[in-house]
Amino acid sequence: MRRPFVAANWKMHGTASFVEAYLEDWRKTGPRGVVDVVICPPLAYLDRVAAAWGDHGVQFGVQAVHAEPSGAYTGEHAAEMARDLGATYAIVGHSERRQLFAESDAVVAAKFVAARRAGLMPVLCVGETLAERRAGGAEAKVLAQLDGVLGRPGAKALDADFVVAYEPVWAIGTGETATPTQAQRMHGTIRARLGEVGDAFAQSVRIVYGGSVNVDNAEALFTQTDIDGGLVGGASLDAAAFAAICRVAGRRTDS
Ligand code: PGA
């Protein structure tokens, strides 16, 4: 049984006082033990969050990394630096990075390798746009993004522990989610592709869904065979709501 995984992607939200209040709420409501919970705050707050959180059964992640360990890249941050601040996970290939910061599949693959080099577990985001879905190209797009990483020397995934996040671009921050059936179909397709690397490998990789996950739709999504949890944006900014979503994912372990 794959251990459920839920990550909070705060994106560029939060202040020092937000972090304090969030922690306070989490201490009252946060689940423990049944699910891997990863908080990805803005890098500026990562060490503050990691230090203040203490032993509350939570791990931390960075939302983006640069491919190089150091260099003349003004304003950028290496995976190793995120690791120093307390991260153990790194989101790579988020659609906002692909779209707004022009990250190609090759760049995403390089960042995947960089995260692993630094000892961070990558959370690889893949997903199609609405136009691609309407044109019948959703699966091809998602598999191409996956292959961009699986096919790259050094990223060869057989021994790699990583998480795949299926995030249809049209569902991110829009309030519109993929139906559980649509999401399960894509997760099954992704797992089948991982199966070409190895059966045991495919069965062990967590594939989580992202795109307007909230307290109300989490149950229907997380009870699907191949949906092992979620990557949560907007709803993760409310500690109680995020805790409730984590608890729903945790029920996968009970079933
Ligand atoms: P959302 O964001 O939950 O606000 O749709 C998800 C994400 O971008 O990871």
PDB file of N, CA and C and ligand atoms in Angstrom, residues 9 11 94 96 167 171-173 211-213 231-234, ligand 1:
ATOM      1  N   ASN A   9       1.011  23.800  -1.464  1.00  0.00           N
ATOM      2  CA  ASN A   9       1.791  24.746  -2.257  1.00  0.00           C
ATOM      3  C   ASN A   9       1.253  26.144  -1.967  1.00  0.00           C
ATOM      4  N   LYS A  11       2.452  28.855  -2.830  1.00  0.00           N
ATOM      5  CA  LYS A  11       2.818  29.794  -3.902  1.00  0.00           C
ATOM      6  C   LYS A  11       3.418  31.060  -3.262  1.00  0.00           C
ATOM      7  N   HIS A  94       6.150  22.787 -12.045  1.00  0.00           N
ATOM      8  CA  HIS A  94       4.791  23.306 -11.831  1.00  0.00           C
ATOM      9  C   HIS A  94       4.365  24.092 -13.074  1.00  0.00           C
ATOM     10  N   GLU A  96       2.844  26.779 -13.472  1.00  0.00           N
ATOM     11  CA  GLU A  96       3.112  28.219 -13.444  1.00  0.00           C
ATOM     12  C   GLU A  96       4.577  28.495 -13.804  1.00  0.00           C
ATOM     13  N   GLU A 167      -1.577  17.666 -12.612  1.00  0.00           N
ATOM     14  CA  GLU A 167      -2.284  18.923 -12.398  1.00  0.00           C
ATOM     15  C   GLU A 167      -2.748  19.490 -13.736  1.00  0.00           C
ATOM     16  N   ALA A 171      -7.475  23.357 -14.343  1.00  0.00           N
ATOM     17  CA  ALA A 171      -8.098  23.159 -13.029  1.00  0.00           C
ATOM     18  C   ALA A 171      -7.352  23.896 -11.921  1.00  0.00           C
ATOM     19  N   ILE A 172      -6.209  24.491 -12.260  1.00  0.00           N
ATOM     20  CA  ILE A 172      -5.395  25.116 -11.211  1.00  0.00           C
ATOM     21  C   ILE A 172      -5.906  26.510 -10.897  1.00  0.00           C
ATOM     22  N   GLY A 173      -6.342  26.693  -9.664  1.00  0.00           N
ATOM     23  CA  GLY A 173      -6.788  28.006  -9.198  1.00  0.00           C
ATOM     24  C   GLY A 173      -8.066  28.489  -9.850  1.00  0.00           C
ATOM     25  N   GLY A 211      -5.228  20.644  -8.501  1.00  0.00           N
ATOM     26  CA  GLY A 211      -6.111  21.481  -9.322  1.00  0.00           C
ATOM     27  C   GLY A 211      -7.426  21.671  -8.597  1.00  0.00           C
ATOM     28  N   SER A 212      -7.497  22.763  -7.788  1.00  0.00           N
ATOM     29  CA  SER A 212      -8.712  23.114  -7.054  1.00  0.00           C
ATOM     30  C   SER A 212      -9.195  22.019  -6.106  1.00  0.00           C
ATOM     31  N   VAL A 213      -8.251  21.295  -5.513  1.00  0.00           N
ATOM     32  CA  VAL A 213      -8.644  20.332  -4.474  1.00  0.00           C
ATOM     33  C   VAL A 213      -9.136  21.127  -3.269  1.00  0.00           C
ATOM     34  N   LEU A 231      -1.838  17.656  -4.356  1.00  0.00           N
ATOM     35  CA  LEU A 231      -1.008  18.858  -4.273  1.00  0.00           C
ATOM     36  C   LEU A 231      -2.003  20.015  -4.237  1.00  0.00           C
ATOM     37  N   VAL A 232      -2.019  20.719  -3.119  1.00  0.00           N
ATOM     38  CA  VAL A 232      -3.108  21.652  -2.843  1.00  0.00           C
ATOM     39  C   VAL A 232      -2.590  23.077  -2.814  1.00  0.00           C
ATOM     40  N   GLY A 233      -3.176  23.953  -3.621  1.00  0.00           N
ATOM     41  CA  GLY A 233      -2.771  25.355  -3.649  1.00  0.00           C
ATOM     42  C   GLY A 233      -3.659  26.187  -2.739  1.00  0.00           C
ATOM     43  N   GLY A 234      -4.662  26.823  -3.320  1.00  0.00           N
ATOM     44  CA  GLY A 234      -5.519  27.764  -2.597  1.00  0.00           C
ATOM     45  C   GLY A 234      -6.022  27.247  -1.257  1.00  0.00           C
TER      46      GLY A 234
HETATM   47  P1  PGA B   1      -4.979  25.111  -6.593  1.00  0.00           P
HETATM   48  O1  PGA B   1      -3.436  24.995  -6.980  1.00  0.00           O
HETATM   49  O2  PGA B   1      -5.261  24.051  -5.552  1.00  0.00           O
HETATM   50  O3  PGA B   1      -5.158  26.493  -6.084  1.00  0.00           O
HETATM   51  O4  PGA B   1      -5.761  24.848  -7.853  1.00  0.00           O
HETATM   52  C1  PGA B   1      -2.818  23.746  -7.109  1.00  0.00           C
HETATM   53  C2  PGA B   1      -1.398  23.931  -7.578  1.00  0.00           C
HETATM   54  O5  PGA B   1      -1.137  24.859  -8.353  1.00  0.00           O
HETATM   55  O6  PGA B   1      -0.498  23.169  -7.189  1.00  0.00           O
END
